[in-house]
mmCIF file of C-alpha atoms in Angstrom:
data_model
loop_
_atom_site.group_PDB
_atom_site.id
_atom_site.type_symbol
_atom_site.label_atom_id
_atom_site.label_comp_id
_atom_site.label_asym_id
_atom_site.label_seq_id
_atom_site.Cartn_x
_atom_site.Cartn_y
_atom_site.Cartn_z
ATOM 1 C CA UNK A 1 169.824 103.844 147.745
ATOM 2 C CA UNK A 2 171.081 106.237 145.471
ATOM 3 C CA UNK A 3 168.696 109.043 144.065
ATOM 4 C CA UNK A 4 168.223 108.808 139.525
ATOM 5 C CA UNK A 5 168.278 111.649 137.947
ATOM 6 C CA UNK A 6 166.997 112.625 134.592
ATOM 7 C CA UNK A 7 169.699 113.196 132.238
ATOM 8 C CA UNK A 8 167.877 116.038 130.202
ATOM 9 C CA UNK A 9 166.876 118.244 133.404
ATOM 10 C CA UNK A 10 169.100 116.647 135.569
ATOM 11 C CA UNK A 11 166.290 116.835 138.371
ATOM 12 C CA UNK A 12 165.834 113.716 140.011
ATOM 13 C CA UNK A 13 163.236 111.633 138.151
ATOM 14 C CA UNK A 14 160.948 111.931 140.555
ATOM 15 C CA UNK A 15 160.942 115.349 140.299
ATOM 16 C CA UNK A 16 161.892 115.367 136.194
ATOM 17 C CA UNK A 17 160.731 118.764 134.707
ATOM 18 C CA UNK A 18 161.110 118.190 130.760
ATOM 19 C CA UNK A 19 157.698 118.456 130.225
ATOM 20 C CA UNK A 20 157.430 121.798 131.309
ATOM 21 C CA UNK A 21 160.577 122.850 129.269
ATOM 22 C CA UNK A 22 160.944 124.191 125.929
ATOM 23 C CA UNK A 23 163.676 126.710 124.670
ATOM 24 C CA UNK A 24 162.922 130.037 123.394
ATOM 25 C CA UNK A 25 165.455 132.336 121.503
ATOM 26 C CA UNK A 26 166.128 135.836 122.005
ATOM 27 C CA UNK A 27 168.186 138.961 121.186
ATOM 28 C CA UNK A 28 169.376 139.933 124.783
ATOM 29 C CA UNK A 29 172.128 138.283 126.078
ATOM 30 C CA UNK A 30 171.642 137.074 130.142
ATOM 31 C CA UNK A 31 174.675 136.960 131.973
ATOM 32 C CA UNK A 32 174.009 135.419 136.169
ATOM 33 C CA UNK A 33 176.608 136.231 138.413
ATOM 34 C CA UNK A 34 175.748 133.324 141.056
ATOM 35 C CA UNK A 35 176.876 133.439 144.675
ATOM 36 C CA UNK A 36 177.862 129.649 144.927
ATOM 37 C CA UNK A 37 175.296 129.044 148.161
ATOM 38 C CA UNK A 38 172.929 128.796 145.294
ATOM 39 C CA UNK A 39 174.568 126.523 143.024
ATOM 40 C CA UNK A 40 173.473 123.285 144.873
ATOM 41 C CA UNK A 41 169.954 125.082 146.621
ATOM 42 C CA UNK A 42 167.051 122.925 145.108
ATOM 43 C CA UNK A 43 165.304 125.829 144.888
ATOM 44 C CA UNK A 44 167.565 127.550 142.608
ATOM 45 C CA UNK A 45 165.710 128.604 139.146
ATOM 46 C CA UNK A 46 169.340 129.859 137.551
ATOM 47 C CA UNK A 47 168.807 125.734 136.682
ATOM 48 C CA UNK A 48 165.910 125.938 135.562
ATOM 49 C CA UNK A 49 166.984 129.104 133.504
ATOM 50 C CA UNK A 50 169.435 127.283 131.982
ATOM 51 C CA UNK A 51 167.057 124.398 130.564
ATOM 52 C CA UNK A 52 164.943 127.385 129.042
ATOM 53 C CA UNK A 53 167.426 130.112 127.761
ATOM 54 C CA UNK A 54 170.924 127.441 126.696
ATOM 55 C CA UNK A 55 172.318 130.145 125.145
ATOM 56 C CA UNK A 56 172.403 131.833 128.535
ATOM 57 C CA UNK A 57 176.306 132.260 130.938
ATOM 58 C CA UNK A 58 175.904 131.728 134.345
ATOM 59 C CA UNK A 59 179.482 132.608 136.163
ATOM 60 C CA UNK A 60 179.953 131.342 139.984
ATOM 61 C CA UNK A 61 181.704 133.633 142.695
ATOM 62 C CA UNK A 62 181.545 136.361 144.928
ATOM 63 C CA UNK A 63 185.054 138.670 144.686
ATOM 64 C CA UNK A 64 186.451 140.498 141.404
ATOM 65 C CA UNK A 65 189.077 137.712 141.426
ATOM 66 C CA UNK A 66 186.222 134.959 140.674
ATOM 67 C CA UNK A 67 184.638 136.820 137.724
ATOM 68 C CA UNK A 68 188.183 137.661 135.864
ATOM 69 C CA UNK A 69 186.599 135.566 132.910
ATOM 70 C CA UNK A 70 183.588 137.558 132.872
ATOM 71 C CA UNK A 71 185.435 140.784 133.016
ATOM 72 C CA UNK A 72 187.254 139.711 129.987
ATOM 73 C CA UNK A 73 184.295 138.751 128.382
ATOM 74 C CA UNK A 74 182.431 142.085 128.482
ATOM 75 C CA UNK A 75 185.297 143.993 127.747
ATOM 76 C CA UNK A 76 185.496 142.649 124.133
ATOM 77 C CA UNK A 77 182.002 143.052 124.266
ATOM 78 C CA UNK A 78 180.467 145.405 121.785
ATOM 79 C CA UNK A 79 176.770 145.422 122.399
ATOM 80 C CA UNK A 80 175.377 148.036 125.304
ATOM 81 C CA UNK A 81 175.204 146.394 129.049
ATOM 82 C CA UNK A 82 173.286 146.410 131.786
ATOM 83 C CA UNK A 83 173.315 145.450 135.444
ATOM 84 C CA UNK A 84 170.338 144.724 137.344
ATOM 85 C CA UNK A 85 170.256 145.740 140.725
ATOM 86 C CA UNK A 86 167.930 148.573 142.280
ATOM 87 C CA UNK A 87 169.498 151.465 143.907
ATOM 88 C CA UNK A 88 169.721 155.205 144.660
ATOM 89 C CA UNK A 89 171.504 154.982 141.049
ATOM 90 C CA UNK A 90 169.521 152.243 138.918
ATOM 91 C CA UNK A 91 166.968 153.980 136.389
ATOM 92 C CA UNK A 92 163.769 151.670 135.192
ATOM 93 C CA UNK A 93 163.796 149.516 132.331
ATOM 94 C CA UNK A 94 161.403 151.381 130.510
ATOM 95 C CA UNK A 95 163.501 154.749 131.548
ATOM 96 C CA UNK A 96 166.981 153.343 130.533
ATOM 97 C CA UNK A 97 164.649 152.080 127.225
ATOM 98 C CA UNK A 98 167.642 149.419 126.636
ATOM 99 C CA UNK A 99 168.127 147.954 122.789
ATOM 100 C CA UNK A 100 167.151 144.574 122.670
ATOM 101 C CA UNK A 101 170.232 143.241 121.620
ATOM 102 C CA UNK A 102 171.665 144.347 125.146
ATOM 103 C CA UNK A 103 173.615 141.811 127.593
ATOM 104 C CA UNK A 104 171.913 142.030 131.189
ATOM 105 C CA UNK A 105 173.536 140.909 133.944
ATOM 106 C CA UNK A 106 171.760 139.880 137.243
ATOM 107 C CA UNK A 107 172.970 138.628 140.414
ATOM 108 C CA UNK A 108 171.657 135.405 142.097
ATOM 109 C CA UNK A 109 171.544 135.515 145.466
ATOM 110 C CA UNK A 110 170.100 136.536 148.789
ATOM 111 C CA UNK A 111 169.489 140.442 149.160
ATOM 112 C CA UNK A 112 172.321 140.228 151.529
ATOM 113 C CA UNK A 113 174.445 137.784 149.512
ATOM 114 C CA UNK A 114 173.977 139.897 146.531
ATOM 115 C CA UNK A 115 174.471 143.354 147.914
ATOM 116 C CA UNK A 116 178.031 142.228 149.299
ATOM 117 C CA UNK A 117 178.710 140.673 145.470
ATOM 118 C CA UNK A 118 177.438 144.311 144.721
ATOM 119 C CA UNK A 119 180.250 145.347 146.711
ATOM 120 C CA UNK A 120 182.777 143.116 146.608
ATOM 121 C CA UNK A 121 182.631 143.592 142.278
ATOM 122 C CA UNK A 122 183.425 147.497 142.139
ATOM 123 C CA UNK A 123 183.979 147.109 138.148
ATOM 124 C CA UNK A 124 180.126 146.890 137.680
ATOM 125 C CA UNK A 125 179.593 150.224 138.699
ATOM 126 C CA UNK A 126 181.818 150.740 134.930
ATOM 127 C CA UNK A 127 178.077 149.771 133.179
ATOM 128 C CA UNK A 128 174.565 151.112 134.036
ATOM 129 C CA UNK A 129 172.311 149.897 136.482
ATOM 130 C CA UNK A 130 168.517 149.115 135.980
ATOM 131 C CA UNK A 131 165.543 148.203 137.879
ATOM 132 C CA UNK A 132 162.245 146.667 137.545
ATOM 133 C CA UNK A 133 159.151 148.195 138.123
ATOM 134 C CA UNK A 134 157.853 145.248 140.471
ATOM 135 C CA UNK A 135 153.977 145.494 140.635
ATOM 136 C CA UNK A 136 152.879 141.874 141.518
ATOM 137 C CA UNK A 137 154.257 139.821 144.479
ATOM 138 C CA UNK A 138 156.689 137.002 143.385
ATOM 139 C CA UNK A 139 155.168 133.464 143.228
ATOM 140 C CA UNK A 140 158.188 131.910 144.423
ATOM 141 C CA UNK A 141 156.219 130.422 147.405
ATOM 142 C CA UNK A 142 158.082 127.955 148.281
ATOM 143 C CA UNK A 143 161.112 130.040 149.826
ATOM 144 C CA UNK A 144 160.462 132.518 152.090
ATOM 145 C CA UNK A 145 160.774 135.908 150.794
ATOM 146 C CA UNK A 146 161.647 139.341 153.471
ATOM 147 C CA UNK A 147 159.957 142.209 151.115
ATOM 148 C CA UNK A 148 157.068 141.974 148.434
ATOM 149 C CA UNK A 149 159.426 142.532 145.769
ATOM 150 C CA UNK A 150 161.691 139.330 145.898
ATOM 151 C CA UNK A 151 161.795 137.948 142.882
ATOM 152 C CA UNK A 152 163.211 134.693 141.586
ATOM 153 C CA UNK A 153 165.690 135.435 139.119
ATOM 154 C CA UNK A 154 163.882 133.239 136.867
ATOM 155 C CA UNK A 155 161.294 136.243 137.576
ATOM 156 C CA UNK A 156 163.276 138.948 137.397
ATOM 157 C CA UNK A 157 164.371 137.839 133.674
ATOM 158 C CA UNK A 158 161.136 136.892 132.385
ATOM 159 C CA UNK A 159 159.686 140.701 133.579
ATOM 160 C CA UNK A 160 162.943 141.963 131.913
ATOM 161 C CA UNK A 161 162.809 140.010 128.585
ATOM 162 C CA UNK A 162 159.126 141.038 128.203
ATOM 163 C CA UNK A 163 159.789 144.547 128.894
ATOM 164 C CA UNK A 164 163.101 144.810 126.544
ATOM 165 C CA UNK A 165 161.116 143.259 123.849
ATOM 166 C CA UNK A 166 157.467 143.082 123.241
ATOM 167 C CA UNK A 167 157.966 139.597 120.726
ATOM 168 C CA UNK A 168 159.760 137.917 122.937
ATOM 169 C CA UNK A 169 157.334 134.851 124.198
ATOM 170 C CA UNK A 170 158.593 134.319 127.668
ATOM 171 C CA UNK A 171 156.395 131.440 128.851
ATOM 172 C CA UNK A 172 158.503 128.712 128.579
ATOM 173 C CA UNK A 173 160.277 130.529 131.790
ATOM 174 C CA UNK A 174 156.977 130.428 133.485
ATOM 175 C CA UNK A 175 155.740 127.163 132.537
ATOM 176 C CA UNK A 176 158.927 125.173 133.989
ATOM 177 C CA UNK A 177 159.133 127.695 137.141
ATOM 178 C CA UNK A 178 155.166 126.665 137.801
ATOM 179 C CA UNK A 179 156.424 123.308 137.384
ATOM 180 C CA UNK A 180 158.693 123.300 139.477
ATOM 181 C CA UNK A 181 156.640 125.297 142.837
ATOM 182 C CA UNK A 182 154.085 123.092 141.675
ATOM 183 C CA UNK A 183 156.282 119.924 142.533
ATOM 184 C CA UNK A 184 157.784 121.290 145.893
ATOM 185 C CA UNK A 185 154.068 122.477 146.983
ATOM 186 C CA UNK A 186 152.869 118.736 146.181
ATOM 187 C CA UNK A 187 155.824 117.083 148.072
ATOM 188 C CA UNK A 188 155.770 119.341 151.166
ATOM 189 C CA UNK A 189 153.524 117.977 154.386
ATOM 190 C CA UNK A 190 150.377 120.007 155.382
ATOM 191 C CA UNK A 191 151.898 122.004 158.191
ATOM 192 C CA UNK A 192 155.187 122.833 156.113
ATOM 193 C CA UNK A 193 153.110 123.832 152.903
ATOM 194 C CA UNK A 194 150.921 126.104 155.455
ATOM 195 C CA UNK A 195 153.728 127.855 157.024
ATOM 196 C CA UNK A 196 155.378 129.073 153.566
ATOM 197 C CA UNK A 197 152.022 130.171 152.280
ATOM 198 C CA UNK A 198 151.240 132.064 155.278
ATOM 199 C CA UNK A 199 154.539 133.533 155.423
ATOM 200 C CA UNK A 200 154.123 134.826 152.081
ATOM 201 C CA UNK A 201 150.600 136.331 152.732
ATOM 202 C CA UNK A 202 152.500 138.132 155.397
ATOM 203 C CA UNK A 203 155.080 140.027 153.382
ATOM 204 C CA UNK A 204 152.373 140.880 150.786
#
């Protein structure tokens, strides 16, 4: 039998997430560069993003050739722009002290996937490079994370709104993301569920 989906969330309806979601509205512009492994993980919170932030561009790729739209895009652009990635030559957010109004651009991915996206993408070494200042352990429990510092990009973007600007109310982001670990945690059997959580005690 087919699966039904929701046609607001478009998660299946027995795992329908709209009411966890509300929009919020912002200056800074978010820009995902998505490795397309991702696109289809149901784990992915770029989805989930998008439900929260529409106003939001998520582009789908891995070479320079797949983000010639993007590259066009940022070229007209006229407001300052940021990738974020941490490096030998990223700077902090609070260092780099970026205007609100900035476009950030973040890269979805496994560390490995996104490194060689990193790599394979030589034109976003043309704009500055940021980092968070990571001083929690993710709560993205339900996938099993190598270092301390793996984020979700739904984390990631929250940390950054909140640190770009003070106002901006960036709950809605961790409302549906609680939602949604919430859900897997609750569908997963007993031995599964104790695995991930130990796992993640581990790398903490």
């Amino acid at each position: 039998m087919a699966r039904s989906y929701c046609i607001y969330c478009t998660y299946p309806i027995s795992a329908c997430l709209c009411h966890a979601v509300s929009s919020i509205k912002m200056s800074t512009e978010v820009v995902v560069m998505q490795h397309p492994s991702e696109v289809n993980h149901a784990k992915n919170t770029v989805r989930l993003m998008q439900l929260v932030i529409p106003q939001m561009q998520v582009f789908i790729g891995e070479t320079s050739e797949d983000f010639i739209e993007l590259q066009a895009y940022l070229a007209q652009a006229t407001k300052p722009i940021y990738v974020v990635y941490p490096s030998d030559n990223s700077v902090s957010v609070s260092q780099a002290n970026p205007a609100n109004n900035a476009i950030i651009i973040l890269i979805d991915g496994t560390w490995r996937k996104a490194y060689k996206m990193l790599q394979s993408n030589p034109w976003l070494l043309d704009y500055p490079a940021i980092h968070l200042e990571v001083e929690h352990a993710s709560n993205y429990i339900i996938r099993k994370a190598k270092r301390p510092d793996s984020l979700s990009t739904l984390e990631a973007t929250a940390l950054l709104l909140s640190a770009m600007d003070s106002a901006v109310d960036t709950t809605p982001l961790f409302a549906a993301f609680d939602a949604m670990v919430q859900h897997r945690l609750s569908a997963m059997p007993e031995g599964i569920k104790a695995r991930y959580q130990l796992h993640n005690k581990e790398v903490k």
